[in-house]
CSV table of C-alpha atoms and ligand atoms in Angstrom, one decimal:
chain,number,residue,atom,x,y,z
A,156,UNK,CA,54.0,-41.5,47.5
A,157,UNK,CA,51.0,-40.7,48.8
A,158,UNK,CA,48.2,-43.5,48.7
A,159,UNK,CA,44.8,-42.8,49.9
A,160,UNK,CA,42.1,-45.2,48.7
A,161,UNK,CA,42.2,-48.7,48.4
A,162,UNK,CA,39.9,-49.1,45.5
A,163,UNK,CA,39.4,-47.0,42.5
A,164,UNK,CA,37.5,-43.6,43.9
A,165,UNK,CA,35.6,-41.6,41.1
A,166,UNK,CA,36.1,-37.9,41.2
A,167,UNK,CA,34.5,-38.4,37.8
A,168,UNK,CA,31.0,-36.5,37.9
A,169,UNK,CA,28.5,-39.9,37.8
A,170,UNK,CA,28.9,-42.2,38.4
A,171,UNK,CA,30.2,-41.2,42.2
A,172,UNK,CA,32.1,-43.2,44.7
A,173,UNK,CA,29.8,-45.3,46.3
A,174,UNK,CA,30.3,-45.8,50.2
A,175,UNK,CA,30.4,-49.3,51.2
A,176,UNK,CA,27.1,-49.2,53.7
A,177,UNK,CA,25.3,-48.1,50.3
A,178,UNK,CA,26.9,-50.6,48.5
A,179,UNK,CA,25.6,-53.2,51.6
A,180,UNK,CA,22.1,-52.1,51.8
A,181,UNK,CA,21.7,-53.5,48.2
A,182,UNK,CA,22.1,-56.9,49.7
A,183,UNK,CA,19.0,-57.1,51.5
A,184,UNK,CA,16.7,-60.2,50.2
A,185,UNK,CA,14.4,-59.4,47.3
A,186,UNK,CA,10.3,-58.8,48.1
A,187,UNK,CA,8.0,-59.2,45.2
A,188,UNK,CA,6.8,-56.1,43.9
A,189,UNK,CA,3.2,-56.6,44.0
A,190,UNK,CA,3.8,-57.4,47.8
A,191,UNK,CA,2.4,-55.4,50.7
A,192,UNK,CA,6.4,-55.2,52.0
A,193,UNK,CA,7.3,-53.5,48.7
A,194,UNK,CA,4.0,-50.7,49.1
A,195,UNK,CA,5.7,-49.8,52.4
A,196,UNK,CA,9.2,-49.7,51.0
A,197,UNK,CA,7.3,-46.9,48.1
A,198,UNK,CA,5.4,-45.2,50.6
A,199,UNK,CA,8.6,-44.9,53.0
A,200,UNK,CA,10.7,-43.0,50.4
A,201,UNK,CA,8.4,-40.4,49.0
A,202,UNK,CA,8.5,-38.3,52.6
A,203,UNK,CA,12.4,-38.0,51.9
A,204,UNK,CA,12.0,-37.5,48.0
A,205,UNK,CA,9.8,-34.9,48.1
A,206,UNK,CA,11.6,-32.9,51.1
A,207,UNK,CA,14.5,-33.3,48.6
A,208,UNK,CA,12.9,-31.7,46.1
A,209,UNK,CA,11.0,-29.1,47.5
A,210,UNK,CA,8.4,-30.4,46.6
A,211,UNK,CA,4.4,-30.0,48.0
A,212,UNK,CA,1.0,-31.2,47.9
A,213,UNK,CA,0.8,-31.1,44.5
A,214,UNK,CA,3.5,-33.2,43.7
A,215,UNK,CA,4.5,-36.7,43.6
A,216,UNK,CA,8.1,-38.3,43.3
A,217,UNK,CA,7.9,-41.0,40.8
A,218,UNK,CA,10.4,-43.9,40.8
A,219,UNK,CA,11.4,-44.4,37.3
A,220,UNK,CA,13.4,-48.0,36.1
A,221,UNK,CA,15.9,-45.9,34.2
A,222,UNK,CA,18.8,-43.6,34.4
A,223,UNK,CA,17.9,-40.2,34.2
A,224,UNK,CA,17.7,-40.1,30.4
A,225,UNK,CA,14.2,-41.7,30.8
A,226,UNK,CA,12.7,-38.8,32.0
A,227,UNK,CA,14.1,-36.5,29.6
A,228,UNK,CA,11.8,-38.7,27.4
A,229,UNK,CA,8.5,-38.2,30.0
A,230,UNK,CA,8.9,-35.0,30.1
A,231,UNK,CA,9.7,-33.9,26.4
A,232,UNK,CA,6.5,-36.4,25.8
A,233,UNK,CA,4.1,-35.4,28.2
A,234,UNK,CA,4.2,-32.2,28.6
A,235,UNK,CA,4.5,-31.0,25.1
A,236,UNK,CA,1.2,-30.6,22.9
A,237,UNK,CA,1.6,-31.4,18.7
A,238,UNK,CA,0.6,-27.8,17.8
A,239,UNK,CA,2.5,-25.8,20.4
A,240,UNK,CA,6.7,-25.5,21.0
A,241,UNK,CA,9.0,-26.5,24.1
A,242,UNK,CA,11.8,-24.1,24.5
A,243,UNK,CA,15.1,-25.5,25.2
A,244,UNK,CA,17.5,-23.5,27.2
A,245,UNK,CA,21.3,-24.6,25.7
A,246,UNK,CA,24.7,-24.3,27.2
A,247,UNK,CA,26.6,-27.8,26.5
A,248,UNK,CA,26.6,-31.3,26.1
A,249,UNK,CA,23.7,-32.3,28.6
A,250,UNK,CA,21.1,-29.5,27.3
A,251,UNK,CA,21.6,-30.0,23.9
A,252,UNK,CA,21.1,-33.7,24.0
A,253,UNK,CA,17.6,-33.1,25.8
A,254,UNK,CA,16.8,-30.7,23.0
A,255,UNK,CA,17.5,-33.7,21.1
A,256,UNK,CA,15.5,-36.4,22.5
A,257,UNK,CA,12.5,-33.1,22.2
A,258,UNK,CA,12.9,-33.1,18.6
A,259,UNK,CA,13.5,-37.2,18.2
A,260,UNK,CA,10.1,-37.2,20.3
A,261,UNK,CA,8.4,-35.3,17.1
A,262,UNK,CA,8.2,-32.0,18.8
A,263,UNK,CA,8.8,-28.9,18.1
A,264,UNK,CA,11.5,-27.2,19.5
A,265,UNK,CA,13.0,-23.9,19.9
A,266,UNK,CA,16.5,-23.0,21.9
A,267,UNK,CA,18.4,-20.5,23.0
A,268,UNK,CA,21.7,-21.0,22.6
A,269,UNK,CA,24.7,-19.8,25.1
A,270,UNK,CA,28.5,-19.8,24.1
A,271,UNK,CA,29.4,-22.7,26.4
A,272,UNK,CA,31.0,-21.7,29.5
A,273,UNK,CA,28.6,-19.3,30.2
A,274,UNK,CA,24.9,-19.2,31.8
A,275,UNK,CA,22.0,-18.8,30.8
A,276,UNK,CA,20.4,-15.4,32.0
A,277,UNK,CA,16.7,-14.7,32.7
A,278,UNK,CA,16.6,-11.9,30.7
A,279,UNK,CA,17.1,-14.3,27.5
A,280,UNK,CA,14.3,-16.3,28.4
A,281,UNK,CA,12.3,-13.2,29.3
A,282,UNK,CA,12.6,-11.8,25.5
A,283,UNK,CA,11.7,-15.3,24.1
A,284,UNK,CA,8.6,-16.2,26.4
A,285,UNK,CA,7.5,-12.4,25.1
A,286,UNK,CA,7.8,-13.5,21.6
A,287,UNK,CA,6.0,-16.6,21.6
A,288,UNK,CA,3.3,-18.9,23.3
A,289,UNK,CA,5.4,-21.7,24.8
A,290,UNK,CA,4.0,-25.0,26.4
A,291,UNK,CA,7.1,-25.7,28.2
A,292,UNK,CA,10.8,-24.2,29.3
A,293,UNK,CA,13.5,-27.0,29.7
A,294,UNK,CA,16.4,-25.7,31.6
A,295,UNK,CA,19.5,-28.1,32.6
A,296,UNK,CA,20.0,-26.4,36.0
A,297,UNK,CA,23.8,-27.8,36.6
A,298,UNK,CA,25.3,-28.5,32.7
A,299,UNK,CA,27.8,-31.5,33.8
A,300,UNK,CA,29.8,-30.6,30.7
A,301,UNK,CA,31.1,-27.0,31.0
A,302,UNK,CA,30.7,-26.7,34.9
A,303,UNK,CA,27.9,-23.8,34.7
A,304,UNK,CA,25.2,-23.9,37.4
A,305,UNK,CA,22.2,-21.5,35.4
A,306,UNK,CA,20.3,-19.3,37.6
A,307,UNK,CA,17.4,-21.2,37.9
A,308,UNK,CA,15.5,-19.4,40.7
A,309,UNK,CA,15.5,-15.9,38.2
A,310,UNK,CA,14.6,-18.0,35.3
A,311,UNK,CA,11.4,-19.6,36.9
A,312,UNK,CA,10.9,-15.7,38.2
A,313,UNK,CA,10.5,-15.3,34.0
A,314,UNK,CA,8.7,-18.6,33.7
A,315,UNK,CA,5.8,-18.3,36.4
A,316,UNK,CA,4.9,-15.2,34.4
A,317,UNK,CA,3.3,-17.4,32.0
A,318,UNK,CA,0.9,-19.9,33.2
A,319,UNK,CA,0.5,-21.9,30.5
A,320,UNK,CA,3.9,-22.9,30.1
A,321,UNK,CA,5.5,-25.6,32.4
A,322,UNK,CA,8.8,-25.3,33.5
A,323,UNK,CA,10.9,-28.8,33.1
A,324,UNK,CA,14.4,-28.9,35.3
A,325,UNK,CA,16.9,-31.4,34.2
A,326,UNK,CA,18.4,-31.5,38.0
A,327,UNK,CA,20.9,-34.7,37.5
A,328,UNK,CA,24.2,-33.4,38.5
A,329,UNK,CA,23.2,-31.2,41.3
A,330,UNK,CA,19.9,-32.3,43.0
A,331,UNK,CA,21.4,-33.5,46.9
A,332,UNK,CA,24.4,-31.0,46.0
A,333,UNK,CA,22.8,-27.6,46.2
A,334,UNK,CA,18.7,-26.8,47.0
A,335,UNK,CA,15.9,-27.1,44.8
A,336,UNK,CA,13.0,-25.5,45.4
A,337,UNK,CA,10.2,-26.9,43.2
A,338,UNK,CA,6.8,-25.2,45.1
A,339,UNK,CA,8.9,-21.7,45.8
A,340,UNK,CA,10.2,-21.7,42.4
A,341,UNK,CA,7.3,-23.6,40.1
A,342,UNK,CA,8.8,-26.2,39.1
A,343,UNK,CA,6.6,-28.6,37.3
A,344,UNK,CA,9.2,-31.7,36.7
A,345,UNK,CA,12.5,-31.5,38.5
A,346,UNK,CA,14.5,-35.2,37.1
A,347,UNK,CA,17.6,-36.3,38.6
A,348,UNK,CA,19.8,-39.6,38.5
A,349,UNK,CA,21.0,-41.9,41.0
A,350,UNK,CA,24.4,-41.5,40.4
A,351,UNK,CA,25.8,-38.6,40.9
A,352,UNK,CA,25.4,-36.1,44.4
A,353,UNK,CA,22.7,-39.2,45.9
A,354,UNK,CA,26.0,-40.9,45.6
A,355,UNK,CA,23.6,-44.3,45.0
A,356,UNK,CA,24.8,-46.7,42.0
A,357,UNK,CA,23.3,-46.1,38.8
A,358,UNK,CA,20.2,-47.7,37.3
A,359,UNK,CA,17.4,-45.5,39.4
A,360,UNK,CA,16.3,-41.9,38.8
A,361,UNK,CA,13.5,-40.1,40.5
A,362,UNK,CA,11.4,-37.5,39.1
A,363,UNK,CA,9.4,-34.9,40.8
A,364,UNK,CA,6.0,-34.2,38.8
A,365,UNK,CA,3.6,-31.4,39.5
A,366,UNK,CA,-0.2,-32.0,39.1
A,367,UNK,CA,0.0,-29.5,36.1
A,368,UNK,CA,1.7,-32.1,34.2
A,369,UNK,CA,-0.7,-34.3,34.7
A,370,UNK,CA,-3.3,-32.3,33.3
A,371,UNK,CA,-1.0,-31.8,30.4
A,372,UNK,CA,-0.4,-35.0,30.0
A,373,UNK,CA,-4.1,-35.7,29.6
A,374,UNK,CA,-4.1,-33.5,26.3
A,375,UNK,CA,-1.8,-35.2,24.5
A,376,UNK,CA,-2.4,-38.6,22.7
A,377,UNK,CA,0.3,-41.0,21.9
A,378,UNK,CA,2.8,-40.3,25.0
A,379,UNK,CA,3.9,-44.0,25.1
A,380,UNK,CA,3.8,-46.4,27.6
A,381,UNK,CA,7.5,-47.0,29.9
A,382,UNK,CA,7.8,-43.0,30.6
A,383,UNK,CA,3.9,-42.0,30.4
A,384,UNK,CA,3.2,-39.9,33.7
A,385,UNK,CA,-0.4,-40.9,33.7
A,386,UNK,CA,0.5,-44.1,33.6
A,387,UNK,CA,3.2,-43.9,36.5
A,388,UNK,CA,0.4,-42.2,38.6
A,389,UNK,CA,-1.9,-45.1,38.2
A,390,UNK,CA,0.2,-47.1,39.9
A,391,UNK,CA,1.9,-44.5,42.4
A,392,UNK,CA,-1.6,-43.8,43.6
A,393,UNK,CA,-1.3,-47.8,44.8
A,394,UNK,CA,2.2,-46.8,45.9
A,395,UNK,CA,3.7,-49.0,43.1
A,396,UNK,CA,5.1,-48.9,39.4
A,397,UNK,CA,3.9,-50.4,36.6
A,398,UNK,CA,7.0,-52.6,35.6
A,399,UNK,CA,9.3,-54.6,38.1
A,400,UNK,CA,10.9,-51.8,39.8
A,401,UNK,CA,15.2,-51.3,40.8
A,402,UNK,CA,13.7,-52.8,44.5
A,403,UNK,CA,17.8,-53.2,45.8
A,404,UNK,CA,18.5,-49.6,44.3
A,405,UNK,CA,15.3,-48.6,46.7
A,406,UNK,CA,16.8,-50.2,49.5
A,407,UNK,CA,20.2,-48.3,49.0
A,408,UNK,CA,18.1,-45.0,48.7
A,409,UNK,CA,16.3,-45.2,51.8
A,410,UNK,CA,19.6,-46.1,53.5
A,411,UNK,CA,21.2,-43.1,51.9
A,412,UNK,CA,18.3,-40.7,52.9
A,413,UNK,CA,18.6,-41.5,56.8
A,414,UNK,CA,22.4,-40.9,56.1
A,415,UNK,CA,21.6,-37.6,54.5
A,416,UNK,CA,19.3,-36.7,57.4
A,417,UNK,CA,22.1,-37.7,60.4
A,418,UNK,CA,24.2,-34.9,58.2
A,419,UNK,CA,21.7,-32.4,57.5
A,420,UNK,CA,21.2,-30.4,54.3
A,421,UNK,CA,22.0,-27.4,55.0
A,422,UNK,CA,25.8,-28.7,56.2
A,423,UNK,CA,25.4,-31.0,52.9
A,424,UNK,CA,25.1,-27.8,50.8
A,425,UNK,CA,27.4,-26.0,52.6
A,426,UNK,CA,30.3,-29.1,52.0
A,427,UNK,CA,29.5,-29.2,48.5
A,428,UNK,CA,30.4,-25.4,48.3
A,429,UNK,CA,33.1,-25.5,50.3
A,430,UNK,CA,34.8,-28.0,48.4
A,431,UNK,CA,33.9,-26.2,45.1
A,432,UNK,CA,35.6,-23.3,46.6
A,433,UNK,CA,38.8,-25.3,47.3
A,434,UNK,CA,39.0,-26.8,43.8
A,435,UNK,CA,38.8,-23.1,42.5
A,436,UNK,CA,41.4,-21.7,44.8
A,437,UNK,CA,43.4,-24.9,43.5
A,438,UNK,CA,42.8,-24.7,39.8
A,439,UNK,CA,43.7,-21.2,39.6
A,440,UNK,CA,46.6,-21.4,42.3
A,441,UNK,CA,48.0,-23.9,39.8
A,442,UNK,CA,48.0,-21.7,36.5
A,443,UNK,CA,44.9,-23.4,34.9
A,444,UNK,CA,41.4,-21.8,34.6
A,445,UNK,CA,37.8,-22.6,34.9
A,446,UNK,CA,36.0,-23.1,31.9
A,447,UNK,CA,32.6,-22.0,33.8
A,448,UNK,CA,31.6,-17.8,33.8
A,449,UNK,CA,32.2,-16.3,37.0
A,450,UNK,CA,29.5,-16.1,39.1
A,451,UNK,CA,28.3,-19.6,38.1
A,452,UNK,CA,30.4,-22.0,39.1
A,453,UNK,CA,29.1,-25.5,40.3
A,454,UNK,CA,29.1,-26.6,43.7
A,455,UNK,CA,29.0,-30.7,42.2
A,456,UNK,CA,31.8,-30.0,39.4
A,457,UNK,CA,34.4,-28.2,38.4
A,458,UNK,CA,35.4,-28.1,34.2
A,459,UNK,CA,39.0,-26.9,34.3
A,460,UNK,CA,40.3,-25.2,30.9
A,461,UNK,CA,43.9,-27.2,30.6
A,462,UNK,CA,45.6,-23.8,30.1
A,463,UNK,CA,49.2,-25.4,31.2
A,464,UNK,CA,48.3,-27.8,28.1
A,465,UNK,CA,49.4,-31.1,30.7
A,466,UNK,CA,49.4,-34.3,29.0
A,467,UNK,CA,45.9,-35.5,30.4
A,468,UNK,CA,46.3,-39.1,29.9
A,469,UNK,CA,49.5,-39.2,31.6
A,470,UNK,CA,48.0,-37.3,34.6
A,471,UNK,CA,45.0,-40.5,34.4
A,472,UNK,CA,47.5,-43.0,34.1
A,473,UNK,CA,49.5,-41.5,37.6
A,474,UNK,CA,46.6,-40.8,39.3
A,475,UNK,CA,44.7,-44.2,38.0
A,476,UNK,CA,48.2,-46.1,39.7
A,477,UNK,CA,47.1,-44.3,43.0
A,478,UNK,CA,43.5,-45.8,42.8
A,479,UNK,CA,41.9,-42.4,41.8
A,480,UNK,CA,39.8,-41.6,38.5
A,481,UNK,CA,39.6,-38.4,37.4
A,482,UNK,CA,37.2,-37.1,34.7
A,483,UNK,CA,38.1,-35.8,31.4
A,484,UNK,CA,36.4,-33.2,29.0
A,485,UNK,CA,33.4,-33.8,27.6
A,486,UNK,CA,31.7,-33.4,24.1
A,487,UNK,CA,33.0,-30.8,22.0
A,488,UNK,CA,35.6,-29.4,24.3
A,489,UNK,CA,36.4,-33.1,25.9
A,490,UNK,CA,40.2,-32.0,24.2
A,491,UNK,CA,40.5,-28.8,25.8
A,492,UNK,CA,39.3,-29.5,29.3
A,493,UNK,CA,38.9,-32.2,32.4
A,494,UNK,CA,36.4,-32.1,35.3
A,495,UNK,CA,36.7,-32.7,38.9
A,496,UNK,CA,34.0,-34.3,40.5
A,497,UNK,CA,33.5,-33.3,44.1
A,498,UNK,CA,29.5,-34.4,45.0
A,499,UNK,CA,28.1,-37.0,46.5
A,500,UNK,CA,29.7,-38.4,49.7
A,501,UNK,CA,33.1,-37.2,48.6
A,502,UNK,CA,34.0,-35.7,51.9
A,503,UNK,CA,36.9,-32.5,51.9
A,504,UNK,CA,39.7,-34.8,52.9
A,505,UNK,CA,38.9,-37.1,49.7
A,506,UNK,CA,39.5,-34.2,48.0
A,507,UNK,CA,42.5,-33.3,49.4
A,508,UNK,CA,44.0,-36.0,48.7
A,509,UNK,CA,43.4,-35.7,45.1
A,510,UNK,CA,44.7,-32.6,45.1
A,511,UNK,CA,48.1,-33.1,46.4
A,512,UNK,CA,48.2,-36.2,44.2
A,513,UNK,CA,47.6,-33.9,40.9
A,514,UNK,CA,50.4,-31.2,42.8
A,515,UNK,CA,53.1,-34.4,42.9
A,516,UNK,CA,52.3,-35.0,39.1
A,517,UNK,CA,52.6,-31.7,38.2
A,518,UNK,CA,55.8,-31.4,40.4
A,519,UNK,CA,54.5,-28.6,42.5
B,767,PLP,C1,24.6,-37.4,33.7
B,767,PLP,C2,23.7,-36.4,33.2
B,767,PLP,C3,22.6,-36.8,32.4
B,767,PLP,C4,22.4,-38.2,32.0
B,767,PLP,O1,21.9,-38.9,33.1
B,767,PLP,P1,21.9,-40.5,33.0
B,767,PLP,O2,21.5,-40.9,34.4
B,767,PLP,O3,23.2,-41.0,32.6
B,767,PLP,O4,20.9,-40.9,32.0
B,767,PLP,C5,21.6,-35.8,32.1
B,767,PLP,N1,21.8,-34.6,32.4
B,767,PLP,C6,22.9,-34.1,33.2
B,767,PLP,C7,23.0,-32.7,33.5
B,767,PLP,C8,23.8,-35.1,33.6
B,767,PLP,O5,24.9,-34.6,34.3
C-alpha cells in the first residue's frame, strides 16, 4: 500500500491543504489593531492583493472578518438600488445561493438559469441586459458545485456595454488558480475566500471594490453596518478595518503572497491547468465522466459524474485510512457525483498520489 501523507490532505475544494510554513506564520505574536505595526501589516498586503486581482487605481482590496459569504452580502447590499434589479447568472449550488442572499437582502432579483453542468454563455446575458435596465450582473466565475468555469471575459465584453450596471464576480474557488482581470475586464467587485486556491485557513476573504461601487453605495440607504463598503473605506483610507480584524490570518497571507511570488503566476496558472488536465485524462481513462460542458472545465476542480456507480463512501473510507479526503457531490447532484480538488498548493505529485490510490480501490 501506498502511503503518501502523514496527516489528512484535502483534495476537497475548501478548505485546501494548508502547508505547514502557512500554518507557522499564524504563530507570530499578536499587535493591537489600532497600532501603527498593524497599518504597515494593511498597507504591506494591498500591493500583492490588488496585483492578484487585476486590479488598478480605482480599486481597493478590502480585508473582510468573514468567509467569503460576507461579501456576497456587501455586494448584493451595496450595489443594488430599491427600485432597480440585480441579475443573477445561475448554474449550481454556489450561484443560486448568492441569488438567495440577493433576494433575503430585499432585492429584487432576476436570473438566468443554465441546466447545471453547463456555462453560462454571453449571448444569454446579452438578450437579457437588452431587455431590461439592470443595476448589477452577478456572475459566479468558477461554480464549485458542477465543475463549470463561465466565460467571464465574454460576459463582461456584454456587461461593459452598459454603463450603469456593475458587474459583481463571485471569484472564491478560482481567484490564485486561474487570472482575473478586474481593470481589462470591468470588474467592479471580484470576492474570493481564504480557503480555497490561496491555500490560507479559513476565516479571511478579500474583496476587490471598484470606485463605481462606491458611488453606488452612496445611493442606497440602509446597507448595514459589518459589510457596508463605505464604511470599510473609511477605515481602509487609514489602512485599517472597522472591527478587530483576522491579524494571524494576515500574517499567513503575506507569507503566502511572497511564496506565490518565488513561484510566479503565470507557472501557478499553468500547474493548476496542468493538473486539471491530468484529472480529465484520468476520469475518463477510468470509465467515469465529467459533469462540467466541454470547453469549461475548471482548472481548481473537477465534478466527476459517478458513471461506474462506485460505492462512494467505501472509496472515502479507503482513501480516508491512507490520510487523504476526497470531496463528494454537492447540492442537488451531491448523489450522483464527487469532486476532486486540485488548487491551492497541491502540487502534481500530491495528485498523483491520489490518483493511484483511487486506481488500487477501484482494482485498476
Ligand atoms: C466555497 C464557495 C463559497 C462560499 O465561500 P465561504 O468562504 O465558505 O463563505 C462561495 N462561492 C463559491 C463559488 C465557493 O466555492
Amino acid at each position: 500500500m501506498s502511503q503518501k501523507f502523514d496527516h489528512p490532505y484535502l483534495f476537497i475544494p475548501g478548505p485546501v491543504e494548508v502547508r505547514r510554513e502557512i500554518l507557522d506564520a499564524q504563530g507570530a505574536w499578536m499587535i493591537g489593531h489600532r497600532s501603527k505595526a498593524f497599518a504597515d501589516l494593511y498597507a504591506r498586503l494591498q500591493a500583492p492583493l490588488k496585483e492578484s486581482f487585476g486590479g488598478g487605481d480605482a480599486h481597493r482590496v478590502y480585508i473582510y472578518t468573514s468567509s467569503g459569504s460576507g461579501i456576497w452580502e456587501s455586494a448584493s447590499r451595496c450595489c443594488v438600488r430599491d427600485d432597480k434589479t440585480v441579475l443573477h447568472l445561475v448554474n449550481g449550488a454556489f450561484s443560486e445561493r448568492w441569488a438567495g442572499v440577493s433576494r433575503e437582502n430585499g432585492k429584487q432579483v432576476d436570473v438566468i438559469e443554465v441546466p447545471w453542468g453547463q456555462a453560462v454563455k454571453p449571448e444569454q446575458v446579452a438578450d437579457a441586459l437588452k431587455a431590461k435596465a439592470y443595476d448589477a450582473v452577478a456572475v459566479v466565475y468558477n461554480e464549485t458545485s458542477t465543475g463549470v468555469l463561465n466565460p467571464l471575459p465574454e460576459i463582461a465584453e456584454v456587461v461593459r456595454q452598459y454603463p450603469d450596471t456593475l458587474l459583481l464576480v463571485d471569484a472564491v474557488s478560482c481567484w490564485m488558480g486561474v487570472p482575473i482581470k478586474a481593470v481589462e475586464w470591468g470588474v467592479d467587485i471580484v470576492l474570493a475566500s481564504s480557503q480555497k486556491a490561496l491555500a490560507l485557513p479559513p476565516g479571511i476573504a478579500f474583496g476587490c471594490i471598484s470606485d463605481r461601487v462606491l458611488a453606488r453605495a452612496k445611493e442606497i440607504p440602509f446597507r448595514g453596518y459589518y459589510f457596508d463598503v463605505v464604511t470599510l473605506e473609511k477605515h481602509h483610507e487609514k489602512n485599517n478595518t472597522p472591527a478587530t480584524p483576522p491579524i494571524s490570518l494576515m500574517y499567513a497571507a503575506e507569507r503566502q503572497f511572497k511564496d506565490v511570488q518565488a513561484e510566479g503566476y503565470p507557472a501557478r496558472f499553468a500547474r493548476h491547468e496542468a493538473m486539471a488536465a491530468r484529472t480529465r485524462e484520468w476520469v475518463t481513462s477510468r470509465g467515469f465522466e465529467m459533469y462540467s460542458e466541454a470547453g469549461y472545465h475548471s482548472p481548481t476542480v473537477s465534478t466527476v459524474r459517478n458513471s461506474r456507480g462506485i460505492d462512494f463512501p467505501a472509496l472515502q473510507a479507503f482513501l480516508s485510512a491512507r490520510e487523504i479526503s476526497l470531496g463528494g457531490g454537492y447540492g442537488k447532484i451531491k448523489a450522483e457525483t464527487f469532486r476532486i480538488a486540485h488548487m491551492g498548493d497541491t502540487m502534481p505529485e500530491h495528485l498523483e498520489a491520489l490518483l493511484t490510490s483511487m486506481d488500487e480501490f477501484l482494482g485498476a
